[in-house]
Amino acid sequence: MAVNCYFTFPTVYFALRAEAVLKDSGCSFKMVPVPRAISSSCGTALRCPCEEIDAIKEVLENNKVQWDNVHLLQEEEPRPRSRGLLARKEARA
Amino acid sequence: MTTKAPNLYFDNAATTWPKPESVCRAVEANLRQSFGNPGRSGLSRSLESDRVVYQTRQKVADFFHIEDPSRLVFAFNATDALNMAIKGLLNRGDHVIFTAMEHNSVLRPLGSLRRDGFITTTAVPCDKEGRPDLDYLEKAFTPRTKLVICSHASNVTGTILPVDTICLLAHQKGAFLLVDAAQSAGVLPIDLSLLEADLLAFTGHKGLLGPPGTGGLYVREGIDLKPWREGGTGSFSEEDLQPQVMPEKMEAGTLNTTGLAGLQAGIEFIQETGIDEIRRHELKMRRLLKSKLLALPGLTVYGPADDAQCVGVLSFTVEGVDCGELGRLLEDPYGIITRTGLHCAPLAHKAIGTFPQGTVRLSPGYFTREEDVERVALALEEILRVKV
Ligand SMILES: Cc1ncc(COP(=O)(O)O)c(C=O)c1O
């Protein structure tokens, strides 16, 4: 189990603006669909390790990116996805 | 472009053609883009589309020097953007001032609001060169004047209108200024950090060299428009009212993502070429056209004597010859594409004295070459030899 942090945004515009301004910031984050446990007006959220929260908030604030909430979620470590079918196809090709 | 075939398309004021190769490629690539690549973010096709919209918004905002891209709303063309502005801003009892050079995309929305008793309006007369009477304009303000509408450049005469001066006047009187940049965006520099217009409408398929179905409206911070189109925004889906956050507020429904990918490439082409270079070329073509036309008998050319006060639009008539027939003869047998008649701007034609018969309009573009202009002159000379 790991704790992940999710930023939610009022609109897609701000979610994508967050992605754009954070791209070269050195912060580690990923844009993901909003997990079911969270409610958000916009369907895309920003996931990051909890220790990045403050740095990310600072970048967002400096760039006037509005966000709605910061949620903490206990999650299972993502398992590696099976590539079974695809791997077989590639082997044949 | 690179081809040696003549480019006799002289209707760039209606829509530019050809488009840069990069625009065609961007449109095709967008349509073909695969969204199911394994190893990608795992996000939906919709987020990839959202990214295209986001990037294009940023590109357009940079191009017009708009500080906050969220104040730039995408529309489907200038008409859509002008309707958004006019119907979104005005309230019952408001008074609106507009110039006689305005296009039907301004005149008709105003006309229906006026017919319904919702607003009152004043048209500012323009002189034969298409320049608005600024004294008249200054006296036209009433305490109820909410909005002044002015095109940046006329689609009939090519005249560049003094939007800076009109902006100052409007603001002194406490009114907003809406600029119709349909004919200027992409060919005249527009810097919204200097020009303090409150609203600016543009279309993507003319000077910006993008595909049809693209355009937008800049809305200065602090101006609140009622959305005239309401529906899905991909956000706040549980609410039964349109969300109030810009730009989504004004952009209900699926946007023309493919078109916007093309628009982005169009603006990149302009930035790489240099807007000054495009302007220089269009002016050169207009000058050349004008000097050739003026050498022909019985021909009248409209618009400012000084070409530097024009965009690449040139209207003319020939004494005693119907302009529709002239347009047809230029097209067949010569293959020269022009636009004849009133160009959706009846008051502009009244101002220059060509109502109701209209004019023949020649509008060269960045891809027009000198030899194309020579061909137009030769064709006209031949036609007139028979006709006049
Ligand atoms: C001055 C002017 N305003 C508005 C428009 C409308 O543009 P669109 O047809 O892209 O809506 C045009 C062109 O047709 C125009 O020349």
Short mmCIF file of C-alpha atoms and ligand atoms in Angstrom, two decimals:
data_model
loop_
_atom_site.label_atom_id
_atom_site.label_comp_id
_atom_site.label_asym_id
_atom_site.label_seq_id
_atom_site.Cartn_x
_atom_site.Cartn_y
_atom_site.Cartn_z
CA MET A 1 0.00 0.00 0.00
CA ALA A 2 1.18 3.51 -0.84
CA VAL A 3 -0.33 6.92 -0.28
CA ASN A 4 -0.78 8.97 -3.43
CA CYS A 5 -1.77 12.55 -3.73
CA TYR A 6 -4.33 13.85 -6.26
CA PHE A 7 -4.90 17.44 -7.33
CA THR A 8 -8.34 18.09 -8.85
CA PHE A 9 -9.19 21.05 -11.09
CA PRO A 10 -12.30 23.06 -11.92
CA THR A 11 -11.90 22.59 -15.68
CA VAL A 12 -9.89 20.72 -18.28
CA TYR A 13 -8.21 24.00 -19.17
CA PHE A 14 -6.64 24.27 -15.72
CA ALA A 15 -5.73 20.57 -15.58
CA LEU A 16 -3.81 20.95 -18.84
CA ARG A 17 -2.32 24.23 -17.77
CA ALA A 18 -1.03 22.48 -14.66
CA GLU A 19 0.56 19.83 -16.84
CA ALA A 20 2.15 22.47 -19.08
CA VAL A 21 3.62 24.61 -16.30
CA LEU A 22 4.89 21.61 -14.34
CA LYS A 23 6.51 19.91 -17.31
CA ASP A 24 9.91 21.52 -16.84
CA SER A 25 9.67 22.09 -13.10
CA GLY A 26 11.48 18.92 -12.07
CA CYS A 27 8.44 17.85 -10.01
CA SER A 28 7.34 14.28 -10.47
CA PHE A 29 3.67 13.90 -11.37
CA LYS A 30 1.31 12.26 -13.83
CA MET A 31 -2.01 13.27 -15.35
CA VAL A 32 -4.57 10.53 -14.71
CA PRO A 33 -8.33 10.01 -14.82
CA VAL A 34 -9.90 11.04 -11.52
CA PRO A 35 -10.13 7.93 -9.29
CA ARG A 36 -13.64 6.89 -8.37
CA ALA A 37 -13.14 7.61 -4.70
CA ILE A 38 -12.76 11.33 -5.46
CA SER A 39 -15.37 13.69 -6.79
CA SER A 40 -14.23 16.40 -9.17
CA SER A 41 -15.84 18.71 -11.68
CA CYS A 42 -13.18 17.85 -14.26
CA GLY A 43 -12.34 14.25 -15.19
CA THR A 44 -8.56 14.63 -15.24
CA ALA A 45 -6.46 14.80 -12.08
CA LEU A 46 -2.79 15.21 -11.32
CA ARG A 47 -1.24 12.37 -9.30
CA CYS A 48 1.99 12.85 -7.40
CA PRO A 49 3.96 11.46 -4.47
CA CYS A 50 2.98 13.23 -1.24
CA GLU A 51 6.41 14.79 -0.77
CA GLU A 52 5.87 16.78 -4.01
CA ILE A 53 2.70 18.55 -2.83
CA ASP A 54 4.31 21.77 -1.66
CA ALA A 55 6.58 22.16 -4.64
CA ILE A 56 3.69 21.56 -7.02
CA LYS A 57 1.42 23.98 -5.19
CA GLU A 58 4.08 26.63 -5.49
CA VAL A 59 4.47 26.17 -9.25
CA LEU A 60 0.70 26.21 -9.73
CA GLU A 61 0.29 29.34 -7.64
CA ASN A 62 3.09 31.13 -9.46
CA ASN A 63 1.38 30.38 -12.76
CA LYS A 64 -2.15 31.27 -11.63
CA VAL A 65 -3.44 27.75 -12.14
CA GLN A 66 -6.63 27.18 -10.18
CA TRP A 67 -7.11 23.81 -8.50
CA ASP A 68 -10.01 22.58 -6.43
CA ASN A 69 -8.64 20.13 -3.89
CA VAL A 70 -5.73 17.99 -2.88
CA HIS A 71 -6.77 14.45 -1.92
CA LEU A 72 -4.69 11.73 -0.28
CA LEU A 73 -5.57 8.17 -1.28
CA GLN A 74 -4.28 4.87 0.07
CA GLU A 75 -3.71 2.72 -2.97
CA GLU A 76 -2.23 -0.60 -3.91
CA GLU A 77 1.00 -0.36 -5.85
CA PRO A 78 0.05 -0.54 -9.50
CA ARG A 79 0.82 -4.04 -10.83
CA PRO A 80 2.72 -4.46 -14.06
CA ARG A 81 0.17 -4.88 -16.86
CA SER A 82 0.11 -8.22 -18.63
CA ARG A 83 1.32 -7.89 -22.18
CA GLY A 84 0.44 -11.51 -22.97
CA LEU A 85 -1.65 -11.09 -26.10
CA LEU A 86 0.50 -8.40 -27.58
CA ALA A 87 3.73 -10.23 -26.82
CA ARG A 88 2.43 -13.29 -28.66
CA LYS A 89 1.44 -11.17 -31.66
CA GLU A 90 4.84 -9.51 -31.78
CA ALA A 91 6.59 -12.87 -31.56
CA ARG A 92 4.64 -14.03 -34.59
CA ALA A 93 5.31 -10.94 -36.66
CA MET B 1 3.48 27.57 -53.84
CA THR B 2 6.19 25.35 -55.25
CA THR B 3 4.09 24.41 -58.25
CA LYS B 4 4.60 26.22 -61.54
CA ALA B 5 0.89 26.21 -62.39
CA PRO B 6 -0.72 29.64 -62.18
CA ASN B 7 -2.48 30.45 -58.93
CA LEU B 8 -5.43 32.47 -60.11
CA TYR B 9 -7.31 32.29 -56.85
CA PHE B 10 -8.06 35.92 -56.00
CA ASP B 11 -10.62 35.35 -53.28
CA ASN B 12 -8.40 35.16 -50.22
CA ALA B 13 -10.63 37.62 -48.37
CA ALA B 14 -13.36 34.96 -48.42
CA THR B 15 -11.04 32.14 -47.42
CA THR B 16 -7.32 31.74 -48.01
CA TRP B 17 -6.08 29.18 -50.52
CA PRO B 18 -3.83 27.34 -50.90
CA LYS B 19 -3.13 26.50 -47.27
CA PRO B 20 0.48 25.86 -46.23
CA GLU B 21 1.45 22.19 -46.60
CA SER B 22 2.07 22.04 -42.86
CA VAL B 23 -1.59 22.91 -42.24
CA CYS B 24 -2.80 20.09 -44.50
CA ARG B 25 -0.43 17.68 -42.78
CA ALA B 26 -1.52 18.75 -39.29
CA VAL B 27 -5.18 18.21 -40.16
CA GLU B 28 -4.50 14.80 -41.63
CA ALA B 29 -2.24 13.76 -38.77
CA ASN B 30 -4.86 14.77 -36.26
CA LEU B 31 -7.52 12.69 -37.97
CA ARG B 32 -5.23 9.71 -38.23
CA GLN B 33 -3.68 9.96 -34.79
CA SER B 34 -3.86 6.72 -32.89
CA PHE B 35 -4.93 7.06 -29.30
CA GLY B 36 -4.60 3.47 -28.25
CA ASN B 37 -0.83 3.14 -28.14
CA PRO B 38 0.17 0.73 -25.39
CA GLY B 39 2.54 2.36 -22.97
CA ARG B 40 0.93 5.74 -23.41
CA SER B 41 -0.44 7.54 -20.42
CA GLY B 42 -3.45 5.25 -20.33
CA LEU B 43 -5.63 8.31 -20.71
CA SER B 44 -8.51 8.53 -23.05
CA ARG B 45 -8.67 9.89 -26.56
CA SER B 46 -10.46 12.84 -25.10
CA LEU B 47 -7.46 14.04 -23.13
CA GLU B 48 -5.32 13.96 -26.25
CA SER B 49 -7.95 16.13 -27.96
CA ASP B 50 -7.98 18.42 -24.95
CA ARG B 51 -4.23 18.81 -25.32
CA VAL B 52 -4.57 19.96 -28.92
CA VAL B 53 -7.13 22.52 -27.82
CA TYR B 54 -4.91 23.63 -24.96
CA GLN B 55 -1.85 24.05 -27.17
CA THR B 56 -3.76 25.92 -29.86
CA ARG B 57 -5.24 28.22 -27.25
CA GLN B 58 -1.75 28.97 -25.97
CA LYS B 59 -0.49 29.52 -29.52
CA VAL B 60 -3.28 31.95 -30.43
CA ALA B 61 -2.95 33.76 -27.09
CA ASP B 62 0.79 34.25 -27.68
CA PHE B 63 0.15 35.38 -31.24
CA PHE B 64 -2.24 38.14 -30.13
CA HIS B 65 -0.28 38.89 -26.91
CA ILE B 66 -3.12 37.79 -24.66
CA GLU B 67 -1.68 37.40 -21.19
CA ASP B 68 -4.23 34.93 -19.83
CA PRO B 69 -5.16 32.27 -22.41
CA SER B 70 -8.33 31.39 -20.49
CA ARG B 71 -9.77 34.67 -21.82
CA LEU B 72 -9.60 33.29 -25.34
CA VAL B 73 -12.70 31.37 -26.33
CA PHE B 74 -12.80 29.16 -29.41
CA ALA B 75 -15.66 29.65 -31.84
CA PHE B 76 -16.47 28.12 -35.20
CA ASN B 77 -15.74 31.28 -37.23
CA ALA B 78 -15.87 35.06 -36.89
CA THR B 79 -19.66 35.05 -37.24
CA ASP B 80 -19.98 32.70 -34.28
CA ALA B 81 -17.57 34.80 -32.22
CA LEU B 82 -19.36 38.05 -33.07
CA ASN B 83 -22.70 36.54 -32.11
CA MET B 84 -21.18 35.34 -28.83
CA ALA B 85 -19.97 38.83 -28.07
CA ILE B 86 -23.07 40.75 -29.18
CA LYS B 87 -25.69 38.43 -27.71
CA GLY B 88 -23.63 37.68 -24.63
CA LEU B 89 -22.95 41.28 -23.67
CA LEU B 90 -26.04 43.31 -24.49
CA ASN B 91 -29.00 43.84 -22.20
CA ARG B 92 -32.42 45.32 -22.86
CA GLY B 93 -32.21 49.05 -23.43
CA ASP B 94 -28.54 49.13 -24.44
CA HIS B 95 -27.36 51.35 -27.28
CA VAL B 96 -24.76 50.15 -29.78
CA ILE B 97 -22.61 52.15 -32.22
CA PHE B 98 -21.11 50.48 -35.28
CA THR B 99 -19.42 51.64 -38.47
CA ALA B 100 -20.88 51.44 -41.94
CA MET B 101 -18.03 49.15 -42.95
CA GLU B 102 -19.36 46.29 -40.81
CA HIS B 103 -20.15 42.88 -42.22
CA ASN B 104 -23.57 41.21 -42.03
CA SER B 105 -22.20 39.05 -39.22
CA VAL B 106 -22.41 42.26 -37.16
CA LEU B 107 -25.33 43.98 -38.90
CA ARG B 108 -27.73 41.03 -38.69
CA PRO B 109 -27.37 40.09 -35.01
CA LEU B 110 -27.77 43.80 -34.24
CA GLY B 111 -30.70 43.99 -36.65
CA SER B 112 -32.67 41.24 -34.98
CA LEU B 113 -32.05 42.62 -31.48
CA ARG B 114 -33.17 46.03 -32.72
CA ARG B 115 -36.27 44.62 -34.44
CA ASP B 116 -37.24 42.91 -31.20
CA GLY B 117 -37.04 46.25 -29.41
CA PHE B 118 -34.16 44.98 -27.30
CA ILE B 119 -31.50 47.54 -28.29
CA THR B 120 -31.09 50.76 -30.23
CA THR B 121 -28.24 51.35 -32.67
CA THR B 122 -26.40 54.08 -34.53
CA ALA B 123 -24.45 53.49 -37.75
CA VAL B 124 -21.43 55.74 -38.20
CA PRO B 125 -21.13 56.86 -41.82
CA CYS B 126 -17.91 56.23 -43.71
CA ASP B 127 -16.37 58.20 -46.55
CA LYS B 128 -15.66 56.94 -50.06
CA GLU B 129 -12.37 55.46 -48.89
CA GLY B 130 -14.10 53.50 -46.16
CA ARG B 131 -13.00 55.69 -43.25
CA PRO B 132 -15.49 56.28 -40.43
CA ASP B 133 -16.51 59.84 -39.54
CA LEU B 134 -14.96 60.16 -36.09
CA ASP B 135 -16.79 63.40 -35.23
CA TYR B 136 -20.07 61.67 -35.94
CA LEU B 137 -18.94 58.74 -33.84
CA GLU B 138 -18.05 60.96 -30.91
CA LYS B 139 -21.46 62.62 -30.98
CA ALA B 140 -23.31 59.32 -31.29
CA PHE B 141 -22.69 58.24 -27.69
CA THR B 142 -25.64 58.31 -25.30
CA PRO B 143 -25.67 57.45 -21.60
CA ARG B 144 -26.95 54.02 -22.67
CA THR B 145 -24.16 53.26 -25.12
CA LYS B 146 -22.74 49.93 -24.01
CA LEU B 147 -20.78 48.83 -27.05
CA VAL B 148 -18.93 50.12 -30.11
CA ILE B 149 -18.24 47.67 -32.93
CA CYS B 150 -15.56 48.30 -35.51
CA SER B 151 -13.89 46.07 -38.05
CA HIS B 152 -10.12 46.24 -38.09
CA ALA B 153 -10.07 46.09 -41.91
CA SER B 154 -12.86 46.26 -44.48
CA ASN B 155 -13.59 43.24 -46.64
CA VAL B 156 -14.85 45.55 -49.42
CA THR B 157 -12.18 48.25 -49.76
CA GLY B 158 -9.38 46.79 -47.66
CA THR B 159 -9.35 50.00 -45.59
CA ILE B 160 -7.65 49.65 -42.21
CA LEU B 161 -9.89 51.35 -39.66
CA PRO B 162 -8.49 53.44 -36.77
CA VAL B 163 -9.34 50.93 -34.03
CA ASP B 164 -6.88 52.51 -31.57
CA THR B 165 -8.55 55.90 -31.77
CA ILE B 166 -12.02 54.38 -31.62
CA CYS B 167 -10.96 52.31 -28.61
CA LEU B 168 -9.90 55.45 -26.76
CA LEU B 169 -13.14 57.22 -27.64
CA ALA B 170 -15.26 54.28 -26.51
CA HIS B 171 -13.41 54.01 -23.21
CA GLN B 172 -13.64 57.74 -22.56
CA LYS B 173 -17.40 57.38 -22.90
CA GLY B 174 -17.56 54.28 -20.73
CA ALA B 175 -18.41 51.88 -23.55
CA PHE B 176 -16.77 48.61 -24.59
CA LEU B 177 -15.09 48.07 -27.94
CA LEU B 178 -15.61 44.92 -30.02
CA VAL B 179 -13.14 44.57 -32.90
CA ASP B 180 -13.97 42.37 -35.90
CA ALA B 181 -10.53 41.14 -36.93
CA ALA B 182 -11.82 38.75 -39.62
CA GLN B 183 -9.83 40.54 -42.35
CA SER B 184 -6.78 41.52 -40.31
CA ALA B 185 -5.78 38.57 -38.14
CA GLY B 186 -2.67 37.02 -39.67
CA VAL B 187 -1.92 39.93 -42.01
CA LEU B 188 -1.71 42.89 -39.62
CA PRO B 189 0.06 42.57 -36.28
CA ILE B 190 -2.47 42.54 -33.42
CA ASP B 191 -1.08 43.13 -29.95
CA LEU B 192 -3.80 43.03 -27.31
CA SER B 193 -1.40 44.23 -24.65
CA LEU B 194 -1.29 47.53 -26.59
CA LEU B 195 -4.71 47.70 -28.27
CA GLU B 196 -7.06 47.79 -25.30
CA ALA B 197 -10.04 46.30 -27.13
CA ASP B 198 -12.49 44.63 -24.76
CA LEU B 199 -13.55 41.97 -27.23
CA LEU B 200 -11.91 40.80 -30.45
CA ALA B 201 -13.40 38.30 -32.87
CA PHE B 202 -11.35 36.44 -35.49
CA THR B 203 -11.77 33.61 -37.93
CA GLY B 204 -9.26 30.82 -38.55
CA HIS B 205 -9.71 30.19 -42.27
CA LYS B 206 -8.65 33.57 -43.69
CA GLY B 207 -5.36 35.27 -42.82
CA LEU B 208 -4.51 32.75 -40.11
CA LEU B 209 -4.30 30.13 -42.88
CA GLY B 210 -6.21 27.47 -40.93
CA PRO B 211 -9.17 25.33 -41.94
CA PRO B 212 -12.79 26.53 -41.91
CA GLY B 213 -14.77 25.89 -38.75
CA THR B 214 -12.21 27.61 -36.52
CA GLY B 215 -12.15 31.04 -34.94
CA GLY B 216 -12.38 32.68 -31.60
CA LEU B 217 -13.23 35.55 -29.33
CA TYR B 218 -10.96 37.35 -26.91
CA VAL B 219 -12.80 38.56 -23.82
CA ARG B 220 -10.95 41.04 -21.63
CA GLU B 221 -10.73 40.16 -17.94
CA GLY B 222 -13.69 41.54 -16.01
CA ILE B 223 -16.16 41.21 -18.89
CA ASP B 224 -18.84 38.67 -18.23
CA LEU B 225 -20.69 37.27 -21.25
CA LYS B 226 -23.84 35.19 -21.15
CA PRO B 227 -23.09 32.02 -23.11
CA TRP B 228 -25.39 31.87 -26.12
CA ARG B 229 -24.61 28.16 -26.57
CA GLU B 230 -25.05 25.93 -23.52
CA GLY B 231 -24.41 22.24 -22.98
CA GLY B 232 -21.67 19.75 -22.22
CA THR B 233 -18.27 21.03 -21.13
CA GLY B 234 -16.72 17.86 -19.68
CA SER B 235 -16.74 19.52 -16.27
CA PHE B 236 -19.28 20.06 -13.48
CA SER B 237 -21.38 17.42 -15.21
CA GLU B 238 -23.75 17.00 -12.26
CA GLU B 239 -24.94 20.59 -12.49
CA ASP B 240 -27.88 21.62 -14.64
CA LEU B 241 -26.52 25.10 -15.34
CA GLN B 242 -23.60 26.06 -17.57
CA PRO B 243 -20.40 26.34 -15.46
CA GLN B 244 -19.17 29.90 -15.03
CA VAL B 245 -15.45 29.20 -15.50
CA MET B 246 -13.73 30.59 -18.60
CA PRO B 247 -13.13 29.40 -21.23
CA GLU B 248 -15.38 26.33 -20.86
CA LYS B 249 -18.31 28.56 -20.03
CA MET B 250 -18.48 29.76 -23.64
CA GLU B 251 -17.44 26.51 -25.34
CA ALA B 252 -20.28 24.03 -24.86
CA GLY B 253 -20.23 21.08 -27.24
CA THR B 254 -17.39 19.24 -28.92
CA LEU B 255 -14.86 21.62 -30.39
CA ASN B 256 -13.39 21.32 -33.88
CA THR B 257 -10.19 19.72 -32.61
CA THR B 258 -9.00 18.71 -36.05
CA GLY B 259 -9.53 22.23 -37.31
CA LEU B 260 -7.71 23.66 -34.30
CA ALA B 261 -4.71 21.40 -35.01
CA GLY B 262 -4.65 22.99 -38.47
CA LEU B 263 -5.04 26.49 -37.06
CA GLN B 264 -2.06 25.92 -34.80
CA ALA B 265 0.01 24.95 -37.85
CA GLY B 266 -1.29 28.01 -39.74
CA ILE B 267 -0.12 30.34 -36.99
CA GLU B 268 3.22 28.56 -36.82
CA PHE B 269 3.60 29.14 -40.57
CA ILE B 270 2.94 32.85 -40.07
CA GLN B 271 5.42 33.04 -37.19
CA GLU B 272 8.09 31.26 -39.20
CA THR B 273 7.48 33.36 -42.31
CA GLY B 274 7.07 36.58 -40.34
CA ILE B 275 3.86 38.57 -40.36
CA ASP B 276 5.79 41.58 -41.71
CA GLU B 277 6.93 39.53 -44.68
CA ILE B 278 3.34 38.41 -45.35
CA ARG B 279 2.12 41.98 -45.08
CA ARG B 280 4.91 43.23 -47.37
CA HIS B 281 4.02 40.65 -50.00
CA GLU B 282 0.28 41.28 -49.91
CA LEU B 283 0.80 45.02 -50.17
CA LYS B 284 3.16 44.53 -53.09
CA MET B 285 0.56 42.39 -54.88
CA ARG B 286 -2.18 44.93 -54.17
CA ARG B 287 -0.04 47.80 -55.46
CA LEU B 288 0.81 45.92 -58.60
CA LEU B 289 -2.81 44.95 -59.20
CA LYS B 290 -3.96 48.50 -58.67
CA SER B 291 -1.41 50.02 -61.01
CA LYS B 292 -2.36 47.52 -63.73
CA LEU B 293 -6.08 48.09 -63.27
CA LEU B 294 -5.76 51.87 -63.29
CA ALA B 295 -4.13 51.63 -66.73
CA LEU B 296 -7.33 50.10 -68.15
CA PRO B 297 -10.11 52.24 -69.67
CA GLY B 298 -13.39 52.86 -67.85
CA LEU B 299 -12.28 51.16 -64.69
CA THR B 300 -12.78 52.55 -61.16
CA VAL B 301 -10.81 51.29 -58.16
CA TYR B 302 -12.14 51.84 -54.62
CA GLY B 303 -10.50 52.34 -51.25
CA PRO B 304 -7.74 54.58 -49.86
CA ALA B 305 -5.32 56.12 -52.33
CA ASP B 306 -2.51 55.14 -49.97
CA ASP B 307 -2.01 51.38 -50.22
CA ALA B 308 -0.25 51.28 -46.87
CA GLN B 309 -3.65 51.95 -45.29
CA CYS B 310 -5.10 48.78 -46.76
CA VAL B 311 -5.00 45.03 -46.42
CA GLY B 312 -4.78 42.96 -49.61
CA VAL B 313 -8.34 43.60 -50.78
CA LEU B 314 -9.11 45.57 -53.94
CA SER B 315 -12.58 46.38 -55.27
CA PHE B 316 -13.28 47.75 -58.75
CA THR B 317 -16.10 48.35 -61.20
CA VAL B 318 -16.20 48.96 -64.92
CA GLU B 319 -18.47 51.63 -66.28
CA GLY B 320 -21.44 50.05 -68.03
CA VAL B 321 -20.51 46.44 -67.28
CA ASP B 322 -22.37 44.32 -64.74
CA CYS B 323 -19.94 43.13 -62.08
CA GLY B 324 -21.52 39.69 -61.89
CA GLU B 325 -20.89 39.24 -65.59
CA LEU B 326 -17.31 40.47 -65.20
CA GLY B 327 -16.74 37.92 -62.45
CA ARG B 328 -18.15 35.15 -64.64
CA LEU B 329 -15.98 36.14 -67.59
CA LEU B 330 -12.87 36.22 -65.41
CA GLU B 331 -13.65 32.73 -64.16
CA ASP B 332 -14.56 31.29 -67.53
CA PRO B 333 -12.47 31.22 -69.73
CA TYR B 334 -9.61 32.69 -67.66
CA GLY B 335 -9.92 30.62 -64.49
CA ILE B 336 -9.57 33.70 -62.28
CA ILE B 337 -11.54 33.39 -59.05
CA THR B 338 -12.95 36.67 -57.67
CA ARG B 339 -15.96 37.61 -55.56
CA THR B 340 -18.60 39.95 -56.96
CA GLY B 341 -21.62 41.77 -55.54
CA LEU B 342 -22.10 43.18 -52.06
CA HIS B 343 -19.72 40.98 -50.07
CA CYS B 344 -22.19 40.77 -47.16
CA ALA B 345 -21.51 44.44 -46.41
CA PRO B 346 -24.36 46.52 -47.88
CA LEU B 347 -23.63 49.69 -45.89
CA ALA B 348 -19.99 49.66 -46.98
CA HIS B 349 -21.12 49.62 -50.60
CA LYS B 350 -23.51 52.49 -49.88
CA ALA B 351 -20.58 54.42 -48.41
CA ILE B 352 -18.39 53.99 -51.46
CA GLY B 353 -21.29 54.51 -53.87
CA THR B 354 -21.55 51.01 -55.32
CA PHE B 355 -24.90 49.94 -53.86
CA PRO B 356 -26.81 47.90 -54.99
CA GLN B 357 -24.78 46.64 -57.94
CA GLY B 358 -21.64 45.98 -55.90
CA THR B 359 -18.06 45.55 -57.12
CA VAL B 360 -15.66 42.92 -58.33
CA ARG B 361 -13.30 42.11 -55.47
CA LEU B 362 -9.76 40.85 -56.02
CA SER B 363 -7.96 39.64 -52.92
CA PRO B 364 -4.44 38.32 -53.45
CA GLY B 365 -2.78 36.30 -50.70
CA TYR B 366 0.67 35.31 -49.56
CA PHE B 367 0.89 32.67 -52.31
CA THR B 368 -0.09 35.02 -55.14
CA ARG B 369 2.81 35.77 -57.49
CA GLU B 370 3.54 38.66 -59.81
CA GLU B 371 2.84 36.56 -62.88
CA ASP B 372 -0.61 35.74 -61.49
CA VAL B 373 -1.35 39.44 -61.22
CA GLU B 374 -0.10 39.95 -64.81
CA ARG B 375 -2.58 37.32 -65.97
CA VAL B 376 -5.46 39.10 -64.28
CA ALA B 377 -4.48 42.35 -65.95
CA LEU B 378 -4.21 40.69 -69.38
CA ALA B 379 -7.56 38.93 -68.96
CA LEU B 380 -9.28 42.15 -67.97
CA GLU B 381 -7.72 44.01 -70.83
CA GLU B 382 -9.07 41.41 -73.24
CA ILE B 383 -12.53 41.42 -71.70
CA LEU B 384 -12.72 45.21 -71.75
CA ARG B 385 -11.58 45.42 -75.35
CA VAL B 386 -14.78 43.61 -76.30
CA LYS B 387 -17.05 45.15 -73.68
CA VAL B 388 -16.20 48.81 -73.46
C1 LIG C 1 -15.17 41.80 -42.00
C2 LIG C 1 -15.72 40.42 -41.87
N1 LIG C 1 -16.36 40.08 -40.75
C3 LIG C 1 -16.85 38.83 -40.56
C4 LIG C 1 -16.71 37.85 -41.52
C5 LIG C 1 -17.29 36.50 -41.27
O1 LIG C 1 -16.31 35.51 -41.20
P1 LIG C 1 -16.75 33.99 -41.14
O2 LIG C 1 -17.46 33.71 -42.42
O3 LIG C 1 -15.49 33.22 -40.99
O4 LIG C 1 -17.67 33.83 -39.98
C6 LIG C 1 -16.04 38.17 -42.73
C7 LIG C 1 -15.84 37.20 -43.82
O5 LIG C 1 -16.66 36.60 -44.42
C8 LIG C 1 -15.54 39.48 -42.89
O6 LIG C 1 -14.91 39.83 -44.02
#
